[in-house]
Coordinates of C-alpha atoms in Angstrom, one line a residue:
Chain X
X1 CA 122.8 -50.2 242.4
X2 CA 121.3 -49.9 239.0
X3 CA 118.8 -48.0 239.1
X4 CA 119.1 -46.9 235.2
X5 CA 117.3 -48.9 232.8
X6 CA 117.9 -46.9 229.7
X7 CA 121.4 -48.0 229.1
X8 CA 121.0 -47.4 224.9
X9 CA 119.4 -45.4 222.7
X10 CA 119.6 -45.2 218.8
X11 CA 118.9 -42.7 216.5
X12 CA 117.3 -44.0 213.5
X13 CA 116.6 -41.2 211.6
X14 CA 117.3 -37.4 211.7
X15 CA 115.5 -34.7 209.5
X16 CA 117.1 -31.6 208.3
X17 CA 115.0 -28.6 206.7
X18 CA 116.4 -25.5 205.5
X19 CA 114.2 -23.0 204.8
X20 CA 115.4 -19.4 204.1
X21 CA 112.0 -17.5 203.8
X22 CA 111.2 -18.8 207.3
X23 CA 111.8 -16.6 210.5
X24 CA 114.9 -16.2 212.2
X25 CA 113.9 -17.2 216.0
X26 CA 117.0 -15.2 217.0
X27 CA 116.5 -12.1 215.3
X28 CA 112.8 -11.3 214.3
X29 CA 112.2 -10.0 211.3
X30 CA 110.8 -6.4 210.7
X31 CA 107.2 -5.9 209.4
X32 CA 107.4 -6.5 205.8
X33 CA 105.8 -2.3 205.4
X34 CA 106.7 0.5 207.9
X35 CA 104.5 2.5 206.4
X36 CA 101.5 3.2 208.6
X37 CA 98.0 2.3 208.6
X38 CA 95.6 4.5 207.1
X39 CA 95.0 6.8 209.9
X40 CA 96.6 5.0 212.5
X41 CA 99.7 4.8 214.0
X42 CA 102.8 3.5 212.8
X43 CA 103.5 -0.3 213.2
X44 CA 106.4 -0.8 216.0
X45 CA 109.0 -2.0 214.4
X46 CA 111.2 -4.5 216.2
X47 CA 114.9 -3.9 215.6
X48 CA 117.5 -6.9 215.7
X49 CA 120.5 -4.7 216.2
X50 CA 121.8 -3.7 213.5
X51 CA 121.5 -0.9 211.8
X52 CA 119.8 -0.9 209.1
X53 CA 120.5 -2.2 205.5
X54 CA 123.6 -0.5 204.0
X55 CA 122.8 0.8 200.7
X56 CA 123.9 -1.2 197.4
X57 CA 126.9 1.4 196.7
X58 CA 128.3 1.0 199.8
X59 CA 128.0 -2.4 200.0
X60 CA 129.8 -2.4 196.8
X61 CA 132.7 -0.6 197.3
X62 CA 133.6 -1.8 201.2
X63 CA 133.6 -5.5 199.2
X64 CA 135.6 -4.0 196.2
X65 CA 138.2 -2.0 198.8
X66 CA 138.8 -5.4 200.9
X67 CA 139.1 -7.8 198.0
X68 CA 141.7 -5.3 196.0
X69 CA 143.5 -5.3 199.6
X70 CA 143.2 -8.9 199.6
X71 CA 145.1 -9.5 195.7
X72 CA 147.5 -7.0 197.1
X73 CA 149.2 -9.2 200.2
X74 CA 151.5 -12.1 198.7
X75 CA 153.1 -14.5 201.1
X76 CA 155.9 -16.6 199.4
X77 CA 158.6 -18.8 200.6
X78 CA 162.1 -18.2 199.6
X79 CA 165.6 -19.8 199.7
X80 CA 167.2 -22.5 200.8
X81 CA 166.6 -21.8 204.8
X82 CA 163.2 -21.3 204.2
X83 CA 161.9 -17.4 205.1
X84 CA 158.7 -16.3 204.4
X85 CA 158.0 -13.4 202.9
X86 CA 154.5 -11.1 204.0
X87 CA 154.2 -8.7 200.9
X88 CA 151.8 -5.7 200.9
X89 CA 151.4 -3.5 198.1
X90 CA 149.0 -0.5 198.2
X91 CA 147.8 1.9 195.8
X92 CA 144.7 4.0 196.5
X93 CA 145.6 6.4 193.4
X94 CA 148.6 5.6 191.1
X95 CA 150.5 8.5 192.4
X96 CA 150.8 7.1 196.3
X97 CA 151.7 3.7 197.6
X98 CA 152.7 1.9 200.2
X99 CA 155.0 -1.0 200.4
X100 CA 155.1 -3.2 203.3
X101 CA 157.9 -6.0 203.2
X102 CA 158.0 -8.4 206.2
X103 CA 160.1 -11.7 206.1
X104 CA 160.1 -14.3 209.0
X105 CA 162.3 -17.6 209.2
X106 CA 161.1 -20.8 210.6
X107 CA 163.0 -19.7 214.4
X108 CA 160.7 -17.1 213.9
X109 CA 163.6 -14.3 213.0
X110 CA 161.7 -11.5 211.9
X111 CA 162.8 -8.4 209.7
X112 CA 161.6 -5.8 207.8
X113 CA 162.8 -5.5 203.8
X114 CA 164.2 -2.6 202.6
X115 CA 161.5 -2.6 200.1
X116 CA 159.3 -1.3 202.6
X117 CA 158.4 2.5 201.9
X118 CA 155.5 4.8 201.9
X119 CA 155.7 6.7 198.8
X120 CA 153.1 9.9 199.1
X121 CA 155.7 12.6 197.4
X122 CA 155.0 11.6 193.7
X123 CA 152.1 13.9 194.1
X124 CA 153.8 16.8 195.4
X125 CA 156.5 16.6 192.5
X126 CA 154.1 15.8 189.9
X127 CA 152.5 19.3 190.8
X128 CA 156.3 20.6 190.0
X129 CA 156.5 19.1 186.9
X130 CA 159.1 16.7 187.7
X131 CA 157.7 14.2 184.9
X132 CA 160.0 11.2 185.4
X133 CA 160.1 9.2 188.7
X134 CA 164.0 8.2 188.6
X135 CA 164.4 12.0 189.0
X136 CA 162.5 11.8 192.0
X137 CA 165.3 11.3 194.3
X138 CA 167.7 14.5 192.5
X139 CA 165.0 16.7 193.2
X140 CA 164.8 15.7 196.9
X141 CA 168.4 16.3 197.0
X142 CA 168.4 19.0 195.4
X143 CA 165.3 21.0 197.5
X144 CA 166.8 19.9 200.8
X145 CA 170.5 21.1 199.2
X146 CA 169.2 24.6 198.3
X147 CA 167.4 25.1 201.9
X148 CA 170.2 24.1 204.0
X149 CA 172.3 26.4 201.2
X150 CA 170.2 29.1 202.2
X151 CA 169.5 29.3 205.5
X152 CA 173.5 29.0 206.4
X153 CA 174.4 30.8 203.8
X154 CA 174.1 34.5 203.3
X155 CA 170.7 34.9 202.9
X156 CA 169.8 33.1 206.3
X157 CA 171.3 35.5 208.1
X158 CA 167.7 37.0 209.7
X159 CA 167.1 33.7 209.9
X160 CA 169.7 32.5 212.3
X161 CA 169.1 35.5 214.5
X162 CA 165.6 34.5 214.1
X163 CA 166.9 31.0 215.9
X164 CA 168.8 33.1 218.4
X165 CA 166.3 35.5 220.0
X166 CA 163.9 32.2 220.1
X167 CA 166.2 30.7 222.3
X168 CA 167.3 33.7 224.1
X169 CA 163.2 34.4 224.9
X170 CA 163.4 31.1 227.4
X171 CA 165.9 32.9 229.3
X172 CA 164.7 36.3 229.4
X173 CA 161.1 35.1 229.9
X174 CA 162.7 34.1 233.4
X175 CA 164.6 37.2 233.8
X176 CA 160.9 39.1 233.3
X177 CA 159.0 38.2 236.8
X178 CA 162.2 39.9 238.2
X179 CA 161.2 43.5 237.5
X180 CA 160.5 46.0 234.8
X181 CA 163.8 45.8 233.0
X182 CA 163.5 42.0 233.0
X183 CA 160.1 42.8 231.4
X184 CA 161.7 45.4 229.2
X185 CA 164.8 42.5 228.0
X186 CA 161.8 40.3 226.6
X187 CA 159.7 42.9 225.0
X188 CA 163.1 43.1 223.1
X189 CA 164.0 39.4 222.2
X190 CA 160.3 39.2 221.4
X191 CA 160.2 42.0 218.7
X192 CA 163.9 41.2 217.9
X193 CA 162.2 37.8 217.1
X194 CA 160.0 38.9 215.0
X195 CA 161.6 41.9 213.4
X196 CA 164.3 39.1 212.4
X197 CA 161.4 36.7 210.9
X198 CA 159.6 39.4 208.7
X199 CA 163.4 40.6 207.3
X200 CA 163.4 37.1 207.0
X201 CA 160.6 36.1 205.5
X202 CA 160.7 39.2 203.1
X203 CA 163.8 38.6 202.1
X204 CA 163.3 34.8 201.1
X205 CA 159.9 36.1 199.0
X206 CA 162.4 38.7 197.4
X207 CA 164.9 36.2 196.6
X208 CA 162.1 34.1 195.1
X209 CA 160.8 36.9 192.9
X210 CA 164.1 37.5 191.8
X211 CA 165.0 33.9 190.8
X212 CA 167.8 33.4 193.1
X213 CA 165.4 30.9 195.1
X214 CA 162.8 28.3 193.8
X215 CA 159.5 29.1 194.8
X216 CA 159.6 25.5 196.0
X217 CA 162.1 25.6 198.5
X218 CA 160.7 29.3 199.3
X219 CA 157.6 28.1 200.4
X220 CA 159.1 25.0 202.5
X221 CA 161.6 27.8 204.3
X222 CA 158.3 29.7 205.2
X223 CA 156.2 27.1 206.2
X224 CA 158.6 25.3 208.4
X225 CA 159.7 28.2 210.1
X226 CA 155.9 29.2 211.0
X227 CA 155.8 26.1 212.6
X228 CA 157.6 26.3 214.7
X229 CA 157.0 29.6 215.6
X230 CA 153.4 28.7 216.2
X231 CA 154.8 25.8 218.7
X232 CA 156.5 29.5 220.7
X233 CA 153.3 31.6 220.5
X234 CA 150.9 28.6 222.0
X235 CA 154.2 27.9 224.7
X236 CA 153.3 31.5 225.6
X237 CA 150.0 31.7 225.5
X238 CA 149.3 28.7 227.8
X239 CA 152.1 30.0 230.0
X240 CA 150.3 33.5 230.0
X241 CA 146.8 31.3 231.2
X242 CA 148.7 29.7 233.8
X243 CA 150.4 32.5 235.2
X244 CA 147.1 34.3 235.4
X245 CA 145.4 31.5 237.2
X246 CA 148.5 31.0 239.6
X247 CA 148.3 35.0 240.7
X248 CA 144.7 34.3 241.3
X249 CA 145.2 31.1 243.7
X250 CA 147.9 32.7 245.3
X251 CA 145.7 36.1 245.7
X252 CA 143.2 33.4 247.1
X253 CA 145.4 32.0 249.1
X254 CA 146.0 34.9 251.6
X255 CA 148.3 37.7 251.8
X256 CA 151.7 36.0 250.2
X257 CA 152.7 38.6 247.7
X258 CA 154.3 42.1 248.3
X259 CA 152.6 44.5 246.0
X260 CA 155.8 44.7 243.4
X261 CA 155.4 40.5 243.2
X262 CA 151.7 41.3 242.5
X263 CA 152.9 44.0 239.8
X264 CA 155.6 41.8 238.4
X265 CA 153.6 38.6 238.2
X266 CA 150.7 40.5 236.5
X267 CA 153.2 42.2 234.0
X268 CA 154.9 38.7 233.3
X269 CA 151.1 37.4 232.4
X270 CA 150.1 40.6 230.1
X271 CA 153.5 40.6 228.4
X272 CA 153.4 36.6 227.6
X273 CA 149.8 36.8 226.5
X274 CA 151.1 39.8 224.0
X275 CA 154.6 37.9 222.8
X276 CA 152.3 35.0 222.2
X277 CA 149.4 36.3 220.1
X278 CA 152.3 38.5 218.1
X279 CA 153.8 35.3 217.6
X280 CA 150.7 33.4 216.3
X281 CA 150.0 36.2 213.8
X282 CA 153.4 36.1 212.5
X283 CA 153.5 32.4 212.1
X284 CA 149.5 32.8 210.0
X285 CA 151.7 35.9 208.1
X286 CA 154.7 33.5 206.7
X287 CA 151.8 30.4 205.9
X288 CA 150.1 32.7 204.1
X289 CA 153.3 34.1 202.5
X290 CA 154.6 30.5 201.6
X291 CA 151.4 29.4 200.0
X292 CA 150.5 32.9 198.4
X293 CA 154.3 32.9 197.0
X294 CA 153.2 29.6 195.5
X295 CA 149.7 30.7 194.2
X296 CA 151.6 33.9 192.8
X297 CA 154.2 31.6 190.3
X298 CA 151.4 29.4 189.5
X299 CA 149.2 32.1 188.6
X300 CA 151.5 33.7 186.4
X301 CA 152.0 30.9 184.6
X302 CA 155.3 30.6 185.3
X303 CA 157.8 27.1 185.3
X304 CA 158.7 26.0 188.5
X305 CA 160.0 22.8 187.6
X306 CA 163.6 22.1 188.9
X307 CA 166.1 21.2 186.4
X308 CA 167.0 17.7 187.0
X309 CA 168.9 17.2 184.3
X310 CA 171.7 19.5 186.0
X311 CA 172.4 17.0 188.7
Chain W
X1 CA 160.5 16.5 200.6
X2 CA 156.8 15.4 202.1
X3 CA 158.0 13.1 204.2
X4 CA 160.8 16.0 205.7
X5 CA 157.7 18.1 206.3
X6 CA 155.6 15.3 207.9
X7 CA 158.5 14.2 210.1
X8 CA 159.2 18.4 211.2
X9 CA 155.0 18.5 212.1
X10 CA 155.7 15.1 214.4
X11 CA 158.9 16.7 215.9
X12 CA 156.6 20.2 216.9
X13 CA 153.6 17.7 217.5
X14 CA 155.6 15.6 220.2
X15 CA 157.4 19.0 222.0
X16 CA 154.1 19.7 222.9
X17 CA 152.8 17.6 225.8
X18 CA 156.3 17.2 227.3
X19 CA 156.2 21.4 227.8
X20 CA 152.2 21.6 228.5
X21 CA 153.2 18.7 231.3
X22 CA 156.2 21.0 233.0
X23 CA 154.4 24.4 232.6
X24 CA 151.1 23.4 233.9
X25 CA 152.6 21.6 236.8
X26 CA 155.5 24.4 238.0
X27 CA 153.8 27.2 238.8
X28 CA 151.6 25.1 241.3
X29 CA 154.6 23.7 242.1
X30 CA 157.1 26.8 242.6
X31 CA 154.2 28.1 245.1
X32 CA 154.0 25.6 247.0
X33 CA 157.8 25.4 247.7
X34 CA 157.8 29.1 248.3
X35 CA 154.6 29.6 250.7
X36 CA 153.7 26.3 251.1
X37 CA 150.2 26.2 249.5
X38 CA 148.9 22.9 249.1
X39 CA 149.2 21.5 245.2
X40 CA 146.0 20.6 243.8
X41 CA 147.2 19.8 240.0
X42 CA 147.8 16.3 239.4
X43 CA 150.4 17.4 237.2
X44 CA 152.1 19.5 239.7
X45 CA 152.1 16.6 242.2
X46 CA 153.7 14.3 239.7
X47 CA 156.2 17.0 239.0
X48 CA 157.0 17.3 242.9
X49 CA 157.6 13.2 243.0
X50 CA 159.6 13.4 239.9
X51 CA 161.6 16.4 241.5
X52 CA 161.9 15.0 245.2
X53 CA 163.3 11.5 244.3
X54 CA 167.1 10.7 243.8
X55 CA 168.0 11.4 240.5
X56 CA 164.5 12.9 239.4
X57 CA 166.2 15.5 237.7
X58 CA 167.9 13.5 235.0
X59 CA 164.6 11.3 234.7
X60 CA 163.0 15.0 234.0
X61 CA 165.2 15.2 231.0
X62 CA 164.9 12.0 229.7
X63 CA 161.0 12.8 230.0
X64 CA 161.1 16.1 228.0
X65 CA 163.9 14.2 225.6
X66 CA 162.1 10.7 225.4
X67 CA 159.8 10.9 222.4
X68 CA 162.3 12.9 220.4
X69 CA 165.3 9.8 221.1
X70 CA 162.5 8.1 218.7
X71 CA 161.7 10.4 216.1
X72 CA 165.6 9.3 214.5
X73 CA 163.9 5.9 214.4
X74 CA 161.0 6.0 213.2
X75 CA 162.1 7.8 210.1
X76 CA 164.9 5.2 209.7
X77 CA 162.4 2.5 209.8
X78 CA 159.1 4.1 208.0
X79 CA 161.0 5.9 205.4
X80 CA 164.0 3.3 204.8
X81 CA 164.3 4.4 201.5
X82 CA 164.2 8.2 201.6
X83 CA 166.6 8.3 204.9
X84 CA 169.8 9.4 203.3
X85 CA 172.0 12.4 202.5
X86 CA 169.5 14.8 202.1
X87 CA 167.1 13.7 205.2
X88 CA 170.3 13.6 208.0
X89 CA 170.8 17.0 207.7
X90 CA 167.3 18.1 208.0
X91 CA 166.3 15.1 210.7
X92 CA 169.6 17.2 212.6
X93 CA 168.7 20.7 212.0
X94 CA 165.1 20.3 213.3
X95 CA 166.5 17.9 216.1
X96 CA 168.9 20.5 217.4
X97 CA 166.2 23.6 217.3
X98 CA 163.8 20.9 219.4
X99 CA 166.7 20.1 221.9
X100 CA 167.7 23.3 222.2
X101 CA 164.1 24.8 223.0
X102 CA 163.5 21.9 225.9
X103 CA 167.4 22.3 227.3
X104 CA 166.3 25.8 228.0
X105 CA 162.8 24.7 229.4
X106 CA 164.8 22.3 232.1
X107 CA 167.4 24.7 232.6
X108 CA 165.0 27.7 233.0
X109 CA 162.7 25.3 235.6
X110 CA 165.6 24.4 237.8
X111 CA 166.6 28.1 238.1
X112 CA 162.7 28.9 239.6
X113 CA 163.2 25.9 241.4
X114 CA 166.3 26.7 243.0
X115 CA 165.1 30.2 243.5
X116 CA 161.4 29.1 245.0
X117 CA 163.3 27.1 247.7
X118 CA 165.8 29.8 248.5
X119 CA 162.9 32.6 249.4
X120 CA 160.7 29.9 250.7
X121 CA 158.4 31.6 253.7
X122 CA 156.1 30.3 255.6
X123 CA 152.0 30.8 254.7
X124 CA 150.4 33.9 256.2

């Protein structure tokens, strides 16, 4: 059976033409002018996808970010059991970098060198004045030393009762649905809560004013602590919107609550809505405390460098 | 100091969906063990698995605790350097004020719990 006759073929000669100013067949090529006819319409223009031309700045600085990037990984091999070392160095501004430090061994052992870091406080302590990098690490100490200092020592005293009626206010926001002196209880963790946080507060912008606390580690005690009191007023505010919707379904739902459920339920919601917005605005009161304390030294002109020289 | 502050806002950041998950999904869930109303909340209903299987309770914890077992980590491994003396105490102090806030959050649900199946009645 051979019913093919062409059994070879040979190719004697092949031509290749490149020619760049000739069409794309894949993507056509937009009219050389959009601009449109002289009282006519506009010429269609036939996009190939993309969109549009970046412009030349751009252009330049995506290329100049990923070939910086590029210089800045190093792989090396090391040692007599050979381990390759992936090292990337980045520096967007002198002040901040970022060190990563992988190493992998030919059985494919993997860690991570202790190199590795991402330094972004330099320009937090250059702001401070802390001139010299090697001092970096005393002033760390010594910030993190003075709040710990103060908030268990004598002057954290609001401050830990502060703590206390926040923990306290789970409880007694489960003793509240109970009755009016459950409600009663929370009204008074709540403003015991807060009444402990503006002593507090007040008396950690006092101490700063005096000089018996850096400005520094005033501001970090303020913030901080608003934080987390802003994590308690939303907690009560969204449990205030849930409670409200849940006396409406259950409303819905038929005839399920006595009236004093009805009362207690609706006095739970109204008294979370009101712990949580006092909340919120006490958290915006000790942010704007920390950062006004802040503004206040720097305004005045005054030093706040810590002394690392005493350490 | 910066990286203290960062690691605080991740601790706060990370207690919240852990709380919105329990507080959106017990109320729905305390009703319906109380007067029986049908739970509509996905949440609610994935609460009411967690709750009903053996040992659901302790998985609950580990839910609300979970993201908080890695904080500890990631600091030792993104800030290598900086995790010392002076990060410890802080990584503790915000650590125990987070633990503390969701050991009341489980210990206050299981109270409703307890107390939505003791008065539970059955719908009008």
């Amino acid at each position: 059976m051979d019913s093919y006759t062409l059994v070879d073929m040979r190719v004697h000669d092949i031509n290749v033409v490149t020619d760049l100013d000739q069409h794309d067949p894949n993507s056509a090529t937009p009219p050389p002018t959009q601009d449109p006819p002289a009282g006519g319409e506009p010429e269609p223009v036939v996009y190939d996808g993309t969109k549009g031309t970046p412009k030349l700045g751009s252009t330049f600085m995506v290329e100049d970010f990923f070939e910086s990037n590029s210089q800045d990984v190093q792989a090396y091999w090391t040692g007599w059991w050979p381990v390759l070392h992936i090292r990337f160095s980045f520096y967007p501004i002198p002040e901040i970098n970022l060190i990563l430090h992988f190493t992998i061994d030919i059985l494919g052992s993997f860690s991570i060198d202790p190199e590795t870091v991402l330094n972004i406080l330099n320009p937090v302590l250059m702001t401070y004045g802390v001139k010299n990098a090697q001092n970096v690490d005393n002033v760390y100490q010594m910030v993190m030393r003075d709040i710990v200092d103060y908030l268990f020592g004598m002057g954290g005293v609001a401050w830990r009762v502060a703590w206390a009626a926040a923990l306290t206010l789970k409880l007694t926001s489960l003793v509240m649905d109970t009755g009016p002196w459950g409600a009663a209880l929370f009204a008074a963790n709540t403003l015991i809560y807060v009444g402990a946080l503006i002593a507090g507060a007040a008396q950690v912008v006092q101490d700063a004013l005096d000089g018996i606390l850096h400005p520094l580690v005033a501001a970090f005690i303020l913030i901080l602590n608003a934080l987390a009191i802003a994590v308690d007023g939303l907690n009560k505010l969204y449990s205030s919107a849930k409670g409200d919707t849940e006396l409406n379904r259950l409303q819905e739902a038929g005839n399920l609550l006595t009236e004093t459920e009805i009362e207690n339920k609706h006095r739970g919601v109204c008294f979370r809505y009101a712990a949580g917005l006092v909340l919120m605005i006490t958290a915006c009161g000790l942010v704007t405390a920390g950062v006004g304390l802040l503004v206040w030294f720097l305004a005045q002109g005054i030093d706040i460098t810590y002394d690392t020289v005493a350490t | 100091m910066l990286e203290v502050f960062i690691l605080f806002c991740l601790g706060l950041l990370l207690l919240l969906p852990p709380q919105v998950f329990l507080i959106s999904g017990e109320s729905q869930l305390m009703s319906f063990y109380r007067y029986g109303i049908p739970i509509e909340d996905e949440n609610a209903i994935r609460l009411k698995r967690i709750v009903e299987r053996k040992g659901g309770l302790l998985l609950l914890a580990l839910i609300l605790y979970l993201p908080y077992l890695g904080l500890p980590l990631f600091a030792l491994i993104v800030f290598s350097d900086a995790v010392n003396l002076y990060l410890f105490p802080a990584l503790l102090f915000a650590g125990f004020l987070i633990y503390a806030q969701n050991t009341g959050t489980i210990l206050a649900f299981l109270i409703k719990l307890k107390q939505a199946k003791s008065t539970s009645q059955e719908p009008a």
